[in-house]
Short mmCIF file of C-alpha atoms in Angstrom, two decimals:
data_model
loop_
_atom_site.label_atom_id
_atom_site.label_comp_id
_atom_site.label_asym_id
_atom_site.label_seq_id
_atom_site.Cartn_x
_atom_site.Cartn_y
_atom_site.Cartn_z
CA MET A 1 17.82 -0.32 35.08
CA SER A 2 14.15 -1.00 35.84
CA ARG A 3 11.45 -0.51 33.27
CA THR A 4 10.07 2.36 35.29
CA PHE A 5 13.34 4.42 35.10
CA HIS A 6 14.89 3.21 31.91
CA SER A 7 14.87 6.57 30.27
CA LEU A 8 17.34 7.82 32.84
CA ARG A 9 20.05 5.76 31.02
CA TYR A 10 20.26 8.71 28.59
CA PHE A 11 22.62 11.52 29.78
CA ASN A 12 20.59 14.45 28.52
CA PHE A 13 17.28 13.12 29.91
CA ARG A 14 19.02 12.63 33.33
CA LEU A 15 19.99 16.30 33.32
CA TRP A 16 16.49 17.33 32.21
CA PHE A 17 14.87 15.14 34.92
CA PHE A 18 16.78 16.61 37.87
CA GLY A 19 16.79 20.16 36.65
CA ASN A 20 13.00 19.83 36.25
CA ILE A 21 12.57 18.50 39.83
CA ILE A 22 14.39 21.56 41.26
CA ALA A 23 12.55 24.17 39.09
CA SER A 24 9.16 22.48 39.58
CA THR A 25 9.69 22.54 43.45
CA GLY A 26 10.37 26.19 43.16
CA MET A 27 7.22 26.70 41.04
CA TRP A 28 4.98 24.98 43.62
CA MET A 29 6.61 26.76 46.52
CA GLN A 30 5.94 30.01 44.63
CA ARG A 31 2.35 29.27 43.89
CA VAL A 32 1.68 28.27 47.63
CA ALA A 33 3.27 31.48 48.92
CA GLN A 34 1.61 33.68 46.34
CA ASP A 35 -1.86 32.22 47.19
CA TRP A 36 -1.15 32.54 50.88
CA LEU A 37 -0.08 36.21 50.48
CA VAL A 38 -3.34 36.99 48.62
CA LEU A 39 -5.59 34.96 50.95
CA THR A 40 -4.16 36.15 54.32
CA VAL A 41 -2.25 39.33 53.82
CA LEU A 42 -3.67 41.20 50.88
CA THR A 43 -7.36 40.19 51.34
CA GLN A 44 -9.53 38.81 54.12
CA ASN A 45 -9.47 35.15 53.03
CA SER A 46 -10.98 35.94 49.67
CA GLY A 47 -11.24 32.77 47.65
CA MET A 48 -12.48 34.88 44.72
CA GLN A 49 -9.25 36.92 44.66
CA VAL A 50 -7.10 33.80 44.72
CA GLY A 51 -9.20 32.55 41.83
CA VAL A 52 -8.64 35.86 39.89
CA VAL A 53 -4.72 35.63 40.49
CA THR A 54 -4.83 32.00 39.28
CA ALA A 55 -6.86 33.07 36.23
CA LEU A 56 -4.42 35.75 35.38
CA GLN A 57 -1.63 33.36 35.62
CA PHE A 58 -3.15 31.00 33.14
CA LEU A 59 -5.11 33.42 30.95
CA PRO A 60 -2.12 33.83 28.51
CA ILE A 61 -2.35 30.11 27.73
CA LEU A 62 -5.73 30.78 26.15
CA LEU A 63 -4.43 33.68 24.11
CA LEU A 64 -0.93 32.74 23.09
CA SER A 65 -0.80 28.93 22.90
CA PRO A 66 -1.25 28.56 19.14
CA TRP A 67 1.55 31.09 18.55
CA ALA A 68 3.71 29.50 21.30
CA GLY A 69 3.31 26.00 19.67
CA LEU A 70 4.42 27.47 16.29
CA LEU A 71 7.57 28.86 18.07
CA ALA A 72 8.22 25.33 19.47
CA ASP A 73 8.15 23.87 16.07
CA ARG A 74 10.16 26.65 14.40
CA LEU A 75 12.81 27.58 16.91
CA ASN A 76 15.46 25.85 19.02
CA ARG A 77 13.44 24.50 21.90
CA ARG A 78 16.51 24.32 24.22
CA ALA A 79 17.27 27.98 23.97
CA LEU A 80 13.57 28.88 24.19
CA LEU A 81 13.24 27.02 27.48
CA GLN A 82 16.24 28.65 28.90
CA ALA A 83 14.96 32.06 28.18
CA MET A 84 11.61 31.37 29.72
CA GLN A 85 13.10 30.03 32.96
CA LEU A 86 15.23 33.15 33.33
CA ALA A 87 12.07 35.17 32.95
CA ASN A 88 10.37 33.18 35.77
CA ALA A 89 13.40 33.78 38.03
CA LEU A 90 13.24 37.54 37.43
CA LEU A 91 9.53 37.69 38.22
CA GLY A 92 9.98 35.73 41.43
CA LEU A 93 12.78 37.95 42.46
CA ILE A 94 10.61 41.09 41.89
CA LEU A 95 7.72 39.87 43.93
CA GLY A 96 10.11 38.74 46.85
CA VAL A 97 11.60 42.26 46.89
CA LEU A 98 8.14 43.93 46.95
CA ILE A 99 7.15 41.77 49.88
CA LEU A 100 10.35 42.18 51.77
CA THR A 101 10.15 45.97 51.43
CA ASN A 102 6.40 45.93 52.61
CA THR A 103 5.29 47.54 49.29
CA ALA A 104 3.42 44.56 47.75
CA GLN A 105 -0.12 45.29 46.73
CA LEU A 106 -2.75 43.22 45.08
CA TRP A 107 -2.28 44.78 41.72
CA HIS A 108 1.49 43.92 41.89
CA VAL A 109 0.51 40.22 42.18
CA TYR A 110 -2.02 40.58 39.29
CA VAL A 111 0.60 42.01 36.96
CA LEU A 112 3.37 39.57 37.83
CA ALA A 113 1.08 36.70 37.63
CA LEU A 114 0.05 37.80 34.13
CA LEU A 115 3.58 38.17 33.02
CA GLY A 116 4.43 34.71 34.55
CA GLY A 117 1.50 33.36 32.53
CA VAL A 118 3.03 34.66 29.35
CA ALA A 119 6.29 32.90 30.03
CA GLY A 120 4.48 29.73 31.02
CA ALA A 121 2.43 29.86 27.77
CA ILE A 122 5.55 30.06 25.62
CA ASP A 123 7.38 27.48 27.82
CA SER A 124 4.68 24.81 27.97
CA PRO A 125 4.62 23.36 24.39
CA ALA A 126 8.32 23.69 23.95
CA ARG A 127 8.85 21.91 27.33
CA GLN A 128 6.48 19.00 26.28
CA ALA A 129 7.73 18.62 22.75
CA PHE A 130 11.43 18.82 23.83
CA VAL A 131 11.11 15.46 25.62
CA SER A 132 10.95 13.83 22.17
CA GLU A 133 14.51 15.23 21.52
CA LEU A 134 15.94 13.59 24.65
CA VAL A 135 15.01 9.95 24.14
CA PRO A 136 14.39 7.77 21.06
CA PRO A 137 10.75 7.14 20.06
CA VAL A 138 10.52 3.77 21.69
CA SER A 139 11.30 5.45 25.10
CA LEU A 140 9.00 8.41 24.74
CA SER A 141 6.09 7.02 26.81
CA ASN A 142 8.46 6.35 29.64
CA ALA A 143 10.02 9.74 29.41
CA VAL A 144 6.73 11.38 29.47
CA GLY A 145 5.89 9.47 32.64
CA LEU A 146 9.10 10.18 34.35
CA ASN A 147 8.67 13.87 33.33
CA SER A 148 5.39 13.85 35.24
CA THR A 149 7.16 12.02 38.11
CA ALA A 150 9.68 14.78 38.42
CA PHE A 151 6.83 17.42 38.39
CA ASN A 152 4.86 15.48 41.10
CA ALA A 153 7.90 14.74 43.14
CA ALA A 154 8.29 18.57 43.18
CA ARG A 155 4.54 18.92 43.98
CA LEU A 156 5.15 16.47 47.02
CA ILE A 157 8.02 18.61 48.24
CA GLY A 158 7.17 22.18 47.23
CA PRO A 159 3.88 22.90 49.06
CA ALA A 160 5.09 21.36 52.42
CA VAL A 161 8.32 23.21 52.28
CA SER A 162 6.84 26.47 51.32
CA GLY A 163 4.13 26.22 54.04
CA LEU A 164 6.92 25.67 56.63
CA LEU A 165 9.07 28.35 55.28
CA ILE A 166 6.24 30.83 55.26
CA ASP A 167 5.81 30.17 58.95
CA ALA A 168 9.54 30.33 59.62
CA ILE A 169 10.85 33.20 57.34
CA GLY A 170 7.83 34.79 55.55
CA THR A 171 6.47 34.80 51.98
CA GLY A 172 9.10 37.33 50.70
CA TRP A 173 12.10 35.06 51.39
CA VAL A 174 10.21 32.08 49.90
CA MET A 175 9.85 34.12 46.65
CA ILE A 176 13.63 34.66 46.72
CA VAL A 177 14.32 30.90 47.15
CA THR A 178 12.03 30.09 44.24
CA ALA A 179 13.82 32.68 41.99
CA VAL A 180 17.04 30.81 42.62
CA ALA A 181 15.42 27.44 41.93
CA PHE A 182 14.46 28.53 38.34
CA PHE A 183 18.13 28.73 37.46
CA ALA A 184 18.64 25.00 37.67
CA PRO A 185 17.03 24.01 34.30
CA VAL A 186 19.04 26.97 32.68
CA LEU A 187 22.23 25.19 33.78
CA THR A 188 21.19 21.57 33.02
CA LEU A 189 20.06 22.64 29.58
CA ALA A 190 23.45 24.27 28.94
CA LEU A 191 25.26 21.03 29.92
CA MET A 192 23.41 18.75 27.58
CA ARG A 193 25.38 17.06 24.81
CA SER A 194 24.05 18.47 21.45
CA ALA A 195 25.26 15.41 19.55
CA ASP A 196 23.05 13.16 21.73
CA LEU A 197 19.83 15.05 20.96
CA VAL A 198 17.44 13.14 18.69
CA PRO A 199 17.37 15.09 15.36
CA ARG A 200 14.16 16.71 14.44
CA LYS A 201 12.89 18.48 11.39
CA VAL A 202 12.68 22.27 12.18
CA VAL A 203 9.47 23.65 10.51
CA LYS A 204 10.17 26.48 8.05
CA ARG A 205 8.15 29.65 7.96
CA SER A 206 5.04 29.46 5.63
CA PRO A 207 1.47 30.82 5.63
CA GLY A 208 -1.26 28.97 7.49
CA GLN A 209 0.81 26.84 9.90
CA ILE A 210 -1.42 27.48 12.86
CA ARG A 211 -4.42 26.45 10.86
CA GLU A 212 -2.45 23.36 9.88
CA GLY A 213 -2.10 22.32 13.47
CA VAL A 214 -5.81 22.91 14.24
CA SER A 215 -6.85 20.95 11.20
CA TYR A 216 -4.61 18.12 12.15
CA VAL A 217 -6.33 17.88 15.53
CA LYS A 218 -9.81 18.16 13.95
CA ASN A 219 -9.00 15.15 11.86
CA ARG A 220 -8.17 13.14 15.02
CA PRO A 221 -11.30 12.29 16.90
CA ASP A 222 -9.29 10.60 19.61
CA ILE A 223 -7.38 13.72 20.30
CA VAL A 224 -10.57 15.75 20.24
CA LEU A 225 -12.21 13.45 22.80
CA ILE A 226 -9.13 13.74 25.05
CA LEU A 227 -9.23 17.49 24.89
CA VAL A 228 -12.89 17.71 25.82
CA ILE A 229 -12.27 15.38 28.90
CA VAL A 230 -9.08 17.44 29.84
CA ALA A 231 -11.07 20.70 29.49
CA VAL A 232 -13.83 19.79 31.97
CA VAL A 233 -11.63 18.17 34.36
CA SER A 234 -9.02 20.83 34.39
CA GLY A 235 -11.48 23.71 34.35
CA LEU A 236 -13.72 22.50 37.16
CA GLY A 237 -12.22 19.51 38.91
CA MET A 238 -8.49 20.33 39.30
CA ASN A 239 -8.61 23.51 41.26
CA PHE A 240 -7.01 21.74 44.30
CA GLN A 241 -4.64 24.59 45.04
CA LEU A 242 -7.82 26.95 45.54
CA THR A 243 -10.21 24.41 47.14
CA SER A 244 -7.75 23.04 49.62
CA ALA A 245 -6.92 26.65 50.83
CA LEU A 246 -10.55 27.08 51.37
CA MET A 247 -11.03 23.78 53.12
CA ALA A 248 -7.91 24.30 55.30
CA THR A 249 -8.93 27.78 56.46
CA GLU A 250 -12.74 27.85 56.61
CA VAL A 251 -13.68 24.21 57.25
CA TYR A 252 -10.67 22.95 59.32
CA GLY A 253 -9.45 26.19 60.75
CA LYS A 254 -5.75 25.41 59.91
CA ALA A 255 -2.77 27.74 59.27
CA ALA A 256 -0.16 27.89 56.29
CA GLY A 257 1.89 24.82 57.26
CA GLU A 258 -1.16 22.48 57.34
CA TYR A 259 -2.45 23.99 54.06
CA GLY A 260 0.93 23.20 52.44
CA ILE A 261 0.87 19.71 53.66
CA LEU A 262 -2.43 19.05 52.04
CA GLY A 263 -0.86 19.60 48.70
CA SER A 264 1.82 17.12 49.61
CA PHE A 265 -0.72 14.40 50.37
CA MET A 266 -2.33 14.97 47.03
CA ALA A 267 1.08 14.82 45.47
CA VAL A 268 1.84 11.41 47.00
CA GLY A 269 -1.01 9.94 44.97
CA ALA A 270 -0.03 11.97 41.99
CA LEU A 271 3.57 10.81 42.30
CA SER A 272 2.40 7.15 42.43
CA GLY A 273 0.16 7.73 39.30
CA SER A 274 3.01 9.13 37.33
CA LEU A 275 5.40 6.29 38.28
CA LEU A 276 2.75 3.70 37.17
CA ALA A 277 2.33 5.67 33.95
CA ALA A 278 6.20 5.44 33.35
CA ARG A 279 5.91 1.65 33.36
CA ARG A 280 3.28 1.59 30.53
CA ALA A 281 4.79 1.01 27.08
CA GLN A 282 1.69 2.44 25.49
CA PRO A 283 -1.02 4.64 27.11
CA ARG A 284 -4.69 3.80 26.23
CA LEU A 285 -7.67 5.93 25.62
CA ARG A 286 -9.87 3.92 27.93
CA LEU A 287 -7.45 4.70 30.80
CA ILE A 288 -8.05 8.35 30.22
CA VAL A 289 -11.77 8.04 30.17
CA SER A 290 -11.96 5.81 33.24
CA GLY A 291 -9.41 7.94 35.13
CA ALA A 292 -11.60 11.01 34.63
CA ALA A 293 -14.67 9.24 36.00
CA ILE A 294 -12.75 7.67 38.98
CA TYR A 295 -11.16 11.13 39.78
CA GLY A 296 -14.53 12.74 39.84
CA LEU A 297 -15.98 10.07 42.11
CA LEU A 298 -13.10 10.39 44.57
CA GLU A 299 -13.42 14.22 44.55
CA ILE A 300 -17.00 13.88 45.71
CA VAL A 301 -15.95 11.54 48.57
CA LEU A 302 -13.15 14.05 49.40
CA ALA A 303 -15.49 17.07 49.56
CA LEU A 304 -17.50 15.08 52.25
CA ALA A 305 -14.41 14.30 54.45
CA PRO A 306 -15.41 15.24 58.03
CA THR A 307 -11.88 16.00 59.47
CA TYR A 308 -8.59 17.48 58.27
CA GLU A 309 -6.93 14.10 58.72
CA SER A 310 -9.45 12.17 56.66
CA PHE A 311 -9.26 14.89 53.95
CA ALA A 312 -5.49 14.56 53.80
CA VAL A 313 -5.71 10.69 53.46
CA LEU A 314 -8.35 10.87 50.79
CA ALA A 315 -6.21 13.24 48.80
CA ILE A 316 -3.78 10.37 48.06
CA PRO A 317 -5.99 8.19 45.93
CA THR A 318 -7.50 11.39 44.41
CA GLY A 319 -4.15 12.58 43.25
CA LEU A 320 -3.31 9.04 41.86
CA ALA A 321 -6.49 9.07 39.77
CA MET A 322 -5.83 12.62 38.67
CA LEU A 323 -2.25 11.92 37.40
CA THR A 324 -3.17 8.55 35.87
CA MET A 325 -5.51 10.42 33.65
CA VAL A 326 -3.42 13.46 32.84
CA THR A 327 -0.18 11.47 32.07
CA ALA A 328 -2.04 8.98 29.93
CA ALA A 329 -3.64 12.02 28.00
CA ASN A 330 -0.30 13.81 27.53
CA ALA A 331 1.63 10.65 26.49
CA THR A 332 -1.14 9.45 24.11
CA ILE A 333 -1.14 12.88 22.24
CA GLN A 334 2.70 13.20 22.07
CA ILE A 335 3.29 9.51 20.88
CA THR A 336 0.57 9.48 18.37
CA THR A 337 1.24 13.02 16.76
CA ASP A 338 3.55 13.60 13.81
CA GLU A 339 6.75 15.35 14.88
CA THR A 340 6.40 18.19 12.35
CA VAL A 341 3.24 19.44 14.09
CA ARG A 342 3.94 18.18 17.67
CA GLY A 343 4.74 21.64 19.09
CA ARG A 344 1.49 23.11 17.79
CA VAL A 345 -0.55 20.07 18.91
CA MET A 346 0.87 20.10 22.42
CA ALA A 347 0.17 23.84 22.43
CA LEU A 348 -3.43 23.14 21.86
CA TYR A 349 -3.36 20.53 24.60
CA SER A 350 -1.72 23.06 26.93
CA MET A 351 -4.22 25.61 26.02
CA ILE A 352 -7.04 23.28 27.09
CA PHE A 353 -5.26 21.73 30.05
CA LEU A 354 -4.00 24.90 31.60
CA GLY A 355 -6.20 27.47 29.94
CA ALA A 356 -9.36 25.97 31.24
CA THR A 357 -8.25 27.19 34.66
CA PRO A 358 -8.91 30.98 34.00
CA ILE A 359 -12.54 30.03 33.16
CA GLY A 360 -13.02 27.51 36.08
CA SER A 361 -11.05 29.08 38.93
CA PRO A 362 -13.16 32.23 39.54
CA PHE A 363 -16.36 30.15 39.22
CA ILE A 364 -15.08 27.57 41.65
CA GLY A 365 -13.86 30.30 44.00
CA TRP A 366 -17.36 32.03 43.73
CA VAL A 367 -19.05 28.68 44.53
CA GLY A 368 -16.85 28.33 47.64
CA GLU A 369 -17.64 31.78 48.86
CA GLN A 370 -21.47 31.48 48.21
CA PHE A 371 -22.21 27.92 49.25
CA GLY A 372 -19.14 26.90 51.27
CA ALA A 373 -15.78 25.20 50.56
CA ARG A 374 -17.21 21.74 50.30
CA TRP A 375 -19.33 22.77 47.44
CA SER A 376 -16.38 24.04 45.46
CA ILE A 377 -15.10 20.48 45.35
CA LEU A 378 -18.35 18.71 44.82
CA VAL A 379 -19.13 20.80 41.69
CA GLY A 380 -15.76 19.82 40.17
CA GLY A 381 -16.07 16.22 41.16
CA GLY A 382 -19.61 15.96 39.67
CA ALA A 383 -18.39 17.43 36.42
CA SER A 384 -15.37 15.19 36.05
CA LEU A 385 -17.51 12.06 36.72
CA ALA A 386 -20.06 13.15 34.31
CA VAL A 387 -17.68 13.79 31.37
CA GLY A 388 -15.83 10.62 32.09
CA VAL A 389 -19.11 8.62 31.83
CA ILE A 390 -20.36 10.44 28.82
CA ALA A 391 -17.04 10.19 26.92
CA GLY A 392 -16.89 6.48 27.54
CA VAL A 393 -20.51 5.81 26.30
CA TRP A 394 -19.88 8.05 23.23
CA GLY A 395 -16.61 6.03 22.42
CA LEU A 396 -18.26 2.71 22.66
CA ILE A 397 -21.12 3.73 20.43
CA HIS A 398 -19.10 5.55 17.70
CA TRP A 399 -15.69 3.80 17.44
CA ASN A 400 -14.72 0.51 16.10
CA TYR A 401 -13.21 -1.08 19.11
CA ARG A 402 -11.73 -4.53 18.53
CA VAL A 403 -11.24 -7.13 21.25
CA LYS A 404 -8.36 -9.68 20.72
CA PHE A 405 -7.86 -12.86 22.72
CA HIS A 406 -4.44 -14.29 23.47
CA VAL A 407 -2.94 -17.20 25.36
CA SER A 408 -0.78 -15.21 27.70
CA THR A 409 -0.68 -13.31 31.04
CA HIS A 410 -2.88 -10.69 29.22
CA PRO A 411 -5.53 -12.79 27.41
CA ILE A 412 -7.80 -9.86 26.42
CA GLU A 413 -6.64 -6.80 24.62
CA VAL A 414 -8.89 -3.90 23.67
CA GLU A 415 -7.82 -2.01 20.53
CA GLY A 416 -9.26 1.40 19.75
CA PRO A 417 -8.34 4.51 17.85
CA ALA A 418 -5.60 5.60 20.19
CA GLU A 419 -3.74 2.23 19.81
CA ARG A 420 -4.12 2.19 16.06
CA ALA A 421 -2.81 5.82 15.88
CA TYR A 422 0.16 4.84 18.04
CA VAL A 423 1.12 1.98 15.76
CA ALA A 424 0.72 4.24 12.64
CA ALA A 425 2.95 7.00 14.34
CA LEU A 426 5.75 4.36 14.88
CA VAL A 427 5.58 3.12 11.29
CA ALA A 428 5.69 6.73 10.02
CA GLU A 429 8.72 7.42 12.23
CA ALA A 430 10.54 4.30 10.98
CA GLU A 431 9.85 5.29 7.29
CA ARG A 432 11.28 8.71 7.92
CA ASN A 433 14.41 7.26 9.55
CA ALA A 434 14.76 4.87 6.84
CA THR A 435 14.52 7.48 4.03
CA GLY A 436 16.44 10.08 5.98
CA LYS A 437 13.71 12.68 5.65
#
């Protein structure tokens, strides 16, 4: 099996991978249908209201992530994930029925988006930390990359399918379809072989465990820098779901089908980025920093696209830069974090990555309404470029980077704090396996 897909040799990870594709496709279909419902049925093309719904969907991440991360360290992550997917299915079914019976109102979408956000807040750290139970440590970077590949394959399929189905059968039936899709991971998780799961130490209840996770992050300046980059890029630069809707309707005069296809063009690049990430044995901090800057630059170019067709084409390299940065950030934190606090650390990452959206989305929506759709992308692109450049300069000044020379196909190797933490984590894992602790 090729280096890109070698984690698929593990039975449990194969089940996870394909179940994740189906559920993530349903999630993207649901988001597109929900936004289209708000934008064109429940309001008069209000980007602000779409931003409010998005904010409500992600607000629980800000409030519940530390507690959710503790649950991921304390409880059976497999059972926890099954419960959250069942909750997502029920919420999608309720909204579908409301739409089909012509009783859906804006406040219904608000409430269901908020409840879905609660399920997502609990699901996210458990989902990310559970990958470490599916493959051995040496394959974790590849598994994280393939996990992103599954998500972005769904992002490639979901928006286009959702847009076409909205035109064909309406948003109500799309919601019913998405509810069915959420049952896929429930089934694949049930079919996994318990004996093949990588053993982990379940954290016992004790005082101050959330503070322990926060303290661990505070003592890791490389993780702190990653979180700052992710906060800015996610909050201001990664609102493509909202900004593409504004561009499609206001600038290019397109309908639901064309709006959904824009998401698929972005996902082509995102899928390519996650596949490239799966090939890397070790993610590097400099890739995260440069990825943020390049993504910001490409967003600025995207905002100036004169036609719908040029916007769609430019979305491909923009998506590639976005996922290169995001996957490298996720993998770096997972691989270099001690297993006993991984759930709590990934919860803080999720809180920043997903929770920045409630802060950024209404602002970006307001910018779009006040100054035009193009400015909603320009603001995010400028912020992403700035944080990438500032983080890069700060890292060069404050950290002890080492440059090594080799006689090989890769003659120059740059070693920084992320690389040294990666080696330290592997050594710690080997020591724990040797002692049986």
